[in-house]
Structures are given as C-alpha cells and as structure tokens.
Short mmCIF file of C-alpha atoms in Angstrom, two decimals:
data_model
loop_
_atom_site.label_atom_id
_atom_site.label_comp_id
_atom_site.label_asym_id
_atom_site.label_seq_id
_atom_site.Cartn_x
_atom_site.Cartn_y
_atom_site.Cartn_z
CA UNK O 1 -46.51 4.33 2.08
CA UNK O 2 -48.48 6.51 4.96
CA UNK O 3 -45.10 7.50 6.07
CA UNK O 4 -43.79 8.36 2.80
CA UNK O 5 -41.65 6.92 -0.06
CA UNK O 6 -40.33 3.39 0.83
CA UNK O 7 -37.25 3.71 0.28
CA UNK O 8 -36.52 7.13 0.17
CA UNK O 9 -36.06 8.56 -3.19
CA UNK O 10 -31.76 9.61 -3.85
CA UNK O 11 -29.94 10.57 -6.00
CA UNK O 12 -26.75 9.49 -7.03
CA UNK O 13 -24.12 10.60 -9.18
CA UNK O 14 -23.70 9.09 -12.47
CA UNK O 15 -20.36 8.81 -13.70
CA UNK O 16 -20.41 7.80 -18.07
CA UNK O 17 -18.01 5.16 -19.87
CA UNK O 18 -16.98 5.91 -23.24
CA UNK O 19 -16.71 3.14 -25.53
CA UNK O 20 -13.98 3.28 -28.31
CA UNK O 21 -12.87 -0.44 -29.46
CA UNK O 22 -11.51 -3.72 -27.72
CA UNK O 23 -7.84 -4.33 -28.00
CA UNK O 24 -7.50 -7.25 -29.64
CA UNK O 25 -10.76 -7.93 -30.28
CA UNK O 26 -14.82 -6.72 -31.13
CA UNK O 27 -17.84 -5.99 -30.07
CA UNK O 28 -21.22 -5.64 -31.80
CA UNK O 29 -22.03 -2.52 -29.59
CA UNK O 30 -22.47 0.63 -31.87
CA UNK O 31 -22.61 3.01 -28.78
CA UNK O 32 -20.20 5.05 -27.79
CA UNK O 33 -21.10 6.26 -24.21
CA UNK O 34 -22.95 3.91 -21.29
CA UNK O 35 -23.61 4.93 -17.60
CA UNK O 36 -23.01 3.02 -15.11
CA UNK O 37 -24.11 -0.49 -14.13
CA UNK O 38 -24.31 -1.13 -18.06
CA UNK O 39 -22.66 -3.87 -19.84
CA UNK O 40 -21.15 -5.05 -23.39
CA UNK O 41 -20.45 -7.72 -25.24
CA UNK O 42 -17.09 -8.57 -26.09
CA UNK O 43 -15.26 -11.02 -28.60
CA UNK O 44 -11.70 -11.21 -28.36
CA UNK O 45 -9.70 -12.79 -31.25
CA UNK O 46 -8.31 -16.16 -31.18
CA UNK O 47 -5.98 -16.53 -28.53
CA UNK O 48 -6.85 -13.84 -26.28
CA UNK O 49 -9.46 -13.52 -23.32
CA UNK O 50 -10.67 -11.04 -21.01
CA UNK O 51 -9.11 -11.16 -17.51
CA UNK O 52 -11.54 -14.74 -15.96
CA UNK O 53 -12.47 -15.22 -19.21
CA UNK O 54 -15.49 -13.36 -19.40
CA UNK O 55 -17.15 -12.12 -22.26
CA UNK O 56 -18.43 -8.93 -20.91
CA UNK O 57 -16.95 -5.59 -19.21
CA UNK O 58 -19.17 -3.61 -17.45
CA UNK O 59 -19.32 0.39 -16.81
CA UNK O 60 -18.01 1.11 -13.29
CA UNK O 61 -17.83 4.32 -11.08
CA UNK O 62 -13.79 4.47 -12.02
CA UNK O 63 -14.61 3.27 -15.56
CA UNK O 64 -15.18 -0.14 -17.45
CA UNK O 65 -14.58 -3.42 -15.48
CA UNK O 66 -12.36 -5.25 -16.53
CA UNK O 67 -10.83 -2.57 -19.12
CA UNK O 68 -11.76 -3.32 -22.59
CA UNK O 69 -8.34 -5.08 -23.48
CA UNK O 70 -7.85 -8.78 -24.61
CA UNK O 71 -4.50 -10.29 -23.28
CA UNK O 72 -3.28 -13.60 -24.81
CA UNK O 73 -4.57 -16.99 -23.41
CA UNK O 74 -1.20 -18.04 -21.48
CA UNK O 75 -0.83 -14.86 -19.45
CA UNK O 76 -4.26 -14.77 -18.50
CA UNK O 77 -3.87 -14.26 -14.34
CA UNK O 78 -0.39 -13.93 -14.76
CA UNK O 79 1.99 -11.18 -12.70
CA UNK O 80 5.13 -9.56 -13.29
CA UNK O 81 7.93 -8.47 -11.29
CA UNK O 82 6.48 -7.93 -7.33
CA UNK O 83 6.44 -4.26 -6.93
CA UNK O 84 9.67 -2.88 -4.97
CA UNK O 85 9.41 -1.35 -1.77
CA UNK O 86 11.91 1.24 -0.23
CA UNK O 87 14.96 -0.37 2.10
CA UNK O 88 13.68 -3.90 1.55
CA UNK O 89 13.43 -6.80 -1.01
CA UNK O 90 11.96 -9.94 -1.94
CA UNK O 91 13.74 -13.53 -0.46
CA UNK O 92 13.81 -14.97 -3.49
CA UNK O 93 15.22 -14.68 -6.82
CA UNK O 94 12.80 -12.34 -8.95
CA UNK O 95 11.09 -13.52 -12.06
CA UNK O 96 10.01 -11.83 -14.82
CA UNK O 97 6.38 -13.42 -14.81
CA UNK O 98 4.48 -15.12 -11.87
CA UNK O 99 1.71 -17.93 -12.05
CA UNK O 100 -1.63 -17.30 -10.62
CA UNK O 101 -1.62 -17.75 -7.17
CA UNK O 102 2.19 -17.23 -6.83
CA UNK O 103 3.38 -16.03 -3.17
CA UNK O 104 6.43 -13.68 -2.44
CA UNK O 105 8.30 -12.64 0.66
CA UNK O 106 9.70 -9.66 1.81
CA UNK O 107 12.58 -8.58 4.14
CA UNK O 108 13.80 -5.18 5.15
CA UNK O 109 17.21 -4.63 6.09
CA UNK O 110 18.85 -4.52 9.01
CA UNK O 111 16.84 -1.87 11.50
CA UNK O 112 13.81 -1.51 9.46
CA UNK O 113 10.71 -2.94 11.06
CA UNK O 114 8.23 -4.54 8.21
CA UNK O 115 4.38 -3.11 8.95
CA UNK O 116 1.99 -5.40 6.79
CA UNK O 117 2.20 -8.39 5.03
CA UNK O 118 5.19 -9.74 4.50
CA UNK O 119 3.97 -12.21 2.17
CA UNK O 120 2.16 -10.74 -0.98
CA UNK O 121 0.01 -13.05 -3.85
CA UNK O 122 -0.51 -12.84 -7.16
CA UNK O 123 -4.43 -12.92 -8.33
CA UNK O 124 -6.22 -11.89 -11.30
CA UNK O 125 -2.50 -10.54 -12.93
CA UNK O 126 -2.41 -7.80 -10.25
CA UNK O 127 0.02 -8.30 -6.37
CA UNK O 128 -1.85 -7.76 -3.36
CA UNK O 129 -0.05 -5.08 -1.08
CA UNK O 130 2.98 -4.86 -0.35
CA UNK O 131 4.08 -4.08 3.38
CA UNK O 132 6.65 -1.67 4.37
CA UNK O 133 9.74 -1.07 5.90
CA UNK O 134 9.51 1.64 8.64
CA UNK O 135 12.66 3.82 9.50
CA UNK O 136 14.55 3.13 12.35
CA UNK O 137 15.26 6.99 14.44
CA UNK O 138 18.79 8.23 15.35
CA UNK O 139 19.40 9.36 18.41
CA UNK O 140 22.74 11.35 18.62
CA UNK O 141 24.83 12.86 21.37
CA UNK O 142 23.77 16.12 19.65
CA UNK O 143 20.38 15.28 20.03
CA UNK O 144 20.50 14.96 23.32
CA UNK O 145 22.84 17.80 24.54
CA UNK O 146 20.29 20.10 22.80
CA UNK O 147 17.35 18.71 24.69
CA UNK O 148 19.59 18.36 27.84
CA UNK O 149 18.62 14.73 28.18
CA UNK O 150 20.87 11.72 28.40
CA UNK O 151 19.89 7.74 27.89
CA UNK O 152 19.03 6.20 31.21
CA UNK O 153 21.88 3.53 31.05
CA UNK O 154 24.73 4.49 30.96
CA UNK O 155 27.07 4.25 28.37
CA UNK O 156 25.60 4.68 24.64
CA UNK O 157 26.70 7.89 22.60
CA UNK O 158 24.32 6.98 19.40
CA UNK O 159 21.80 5.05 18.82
CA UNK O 160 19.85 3.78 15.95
CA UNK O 161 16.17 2.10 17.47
CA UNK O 162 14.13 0.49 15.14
CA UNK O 163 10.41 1.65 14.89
CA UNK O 164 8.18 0.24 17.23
CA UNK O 165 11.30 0.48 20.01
CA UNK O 166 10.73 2.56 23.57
CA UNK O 167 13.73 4.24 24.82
CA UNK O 168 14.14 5.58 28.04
CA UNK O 169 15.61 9.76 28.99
CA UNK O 170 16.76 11.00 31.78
CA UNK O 171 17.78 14.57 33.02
CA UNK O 172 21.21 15.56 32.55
CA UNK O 173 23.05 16.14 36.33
CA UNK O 174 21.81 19.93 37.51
CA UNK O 175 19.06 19.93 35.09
CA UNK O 176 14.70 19.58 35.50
CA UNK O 177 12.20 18.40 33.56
CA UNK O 178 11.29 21.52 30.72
CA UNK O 179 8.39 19.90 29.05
CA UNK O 180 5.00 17.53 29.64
CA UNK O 181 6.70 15.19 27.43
CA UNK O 182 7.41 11.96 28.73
CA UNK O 183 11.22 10.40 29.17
CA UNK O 184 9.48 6.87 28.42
CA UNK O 185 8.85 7.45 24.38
CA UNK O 186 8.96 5.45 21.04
CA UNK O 187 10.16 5.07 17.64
CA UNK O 188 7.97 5.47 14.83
CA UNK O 189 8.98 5.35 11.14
CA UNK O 190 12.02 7.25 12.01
CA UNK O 191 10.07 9.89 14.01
CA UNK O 192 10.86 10.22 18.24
CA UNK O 193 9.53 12.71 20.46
CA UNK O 194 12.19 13.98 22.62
CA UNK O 195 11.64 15.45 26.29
CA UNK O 196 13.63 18.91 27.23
CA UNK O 197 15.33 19.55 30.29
CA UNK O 198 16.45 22.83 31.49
CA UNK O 199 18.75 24.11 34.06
#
C-alpha cells in the first residue's frame, strides 16, 4: 500500500513435529517431520478413536494435537482419579474412572481456606483445576515477645488464623511502635507480617 506492507511482514518462530507412528493405529503419511499448522491423517484400529473422535492430529507450537495415540472406544472422554491436592480431599468416595462430564468436590481441613474452585469437571479425559488449600499462620507467645507486640484482646497465648483472617497488635505496656508496619495485618497462605515494638 502507499504506506507500506498491509499487514506488516513478521516473522514467527516455527517450532517442527516429528512423526513416528500412531499407537494403535496408521496413517498413510510417509513424512517424518511437519511444521506447524500442518495436519495428518489418522486410522486407528477397530475399537479405538482419537480423543472427539477425530481422524486427524495436527502440529501445534507444544507438539501434535491431540497426541498421535488411539485409546479404546469406551474410555474415550473418560478421567481417572481427581488429582490430590495438599491438606484437602475430595467429598466423595474416589473412583478409579470418571464419565465425561463428571463433577468433584473438594474440602480442606480444618483451618485451611480453599482459593479456587472447589468443584472440578472432567472433559475431554483431562480435570479442570484443582483449587487449593491455603495455610493457616501461627501466631505464638514467642512470636510476639520477640516483636514486643501482644493481641489486642486480651487473653489468647496462640493462635492459629486461617488465611484470608486480619488480626489485630498492640504494644506491649512501656513499649512504642519500632516499625511502619501496621498492627491491623492479615494471613496469607501461612505468611503474617508482624509489627515491632521497642522500648
């Protein structure tokens, strides 16, 4: 155009595929390496499919899409066991295979506060994401004497706050704020800034 290319020319990394054989099953392509974007033909053998039942896989950026493996008819969309996550579990019984479409639910235990989804589905054979269960911080008398601080109420010699929790410092009789950090602060994942008093 009068203001040059339309659009302008780039260049893009191309990433290859190499093409060894189908697991259970062939393909009339005599190639061995494809860029990407390109496609092949694929037969599987009686009883097996590709993942959605297609007939092709196609060369990707992180490789060939789906992968060049034909999985029997019955477990086609099918998941296994929902992926564990740390200090929390499912609400149901686990199964060793889950339909298409299949839900789950998850629960941490007591004092660890789930970030995500607590429910996860099964699609394609793979689980969505899972959430996770942050860590609830400690707050000790220890703690405390070594930042001269003390809870506001009265009363409590340790603590365990789950995340997402704001507790509440105050100076410790005879002693002054130290530090720009404030006495309102809160939990996350088991990490809590503490203020410093000094005398």
């Amino acid at each position: 155009t009068e203001s040059g290319w339309s659009p302008p020319p780039k260049c893009v990394r191309v990433r290859g595929c190499v093409f060894n054989y189908v697991e259970n099953g062939i393909s009339p392509s005599s190639s061995r390496k494809y860029v990407q974007d390109q496609s092949i033909k694929v037969q599987c053998y009686p009883g097996y499919s590709l993942p959605n039942k297609e007939n092709t896989i196609v060369c990707t950026e992180s490789g060939w899409s789906p992968p060049p493996k034909c999985i029997p008819v019955n477990s086609v969309g099918k998941c296994g066991s929902p992926p564990p996550i740390d200090n929390g579990d499912i609400t149901s019984f686990p199964l060793p295979e889950y339909a298409q479409h299949s839900l789950v639910e998850y629960q941490c235990q007591s004092l660890y506060q789930l970030q995500g989804n607590k429910k996860i589905t099964c699609r394609n054979g793979e689980w969505s994401e899972p959430p996770k269960c942050l860590n609830p911080c400690v707050i000790s008398e220890e703690i405390m004497e070594r930042h001269n601080i003390m809870f506001k109420s009265i009363g409590k010699q340790k603590l365990y706050v789950p995340s997402g929790t704001m507790v509440e410092f105050k100076c410790k009789h005879g002693y002054v704020q130290a530090t720009s950090k404030p006495f309102h602060t809160t939990c996350y994942d088991g990490k809590l800034e503490f203020p410093t008093c000094r005398s």
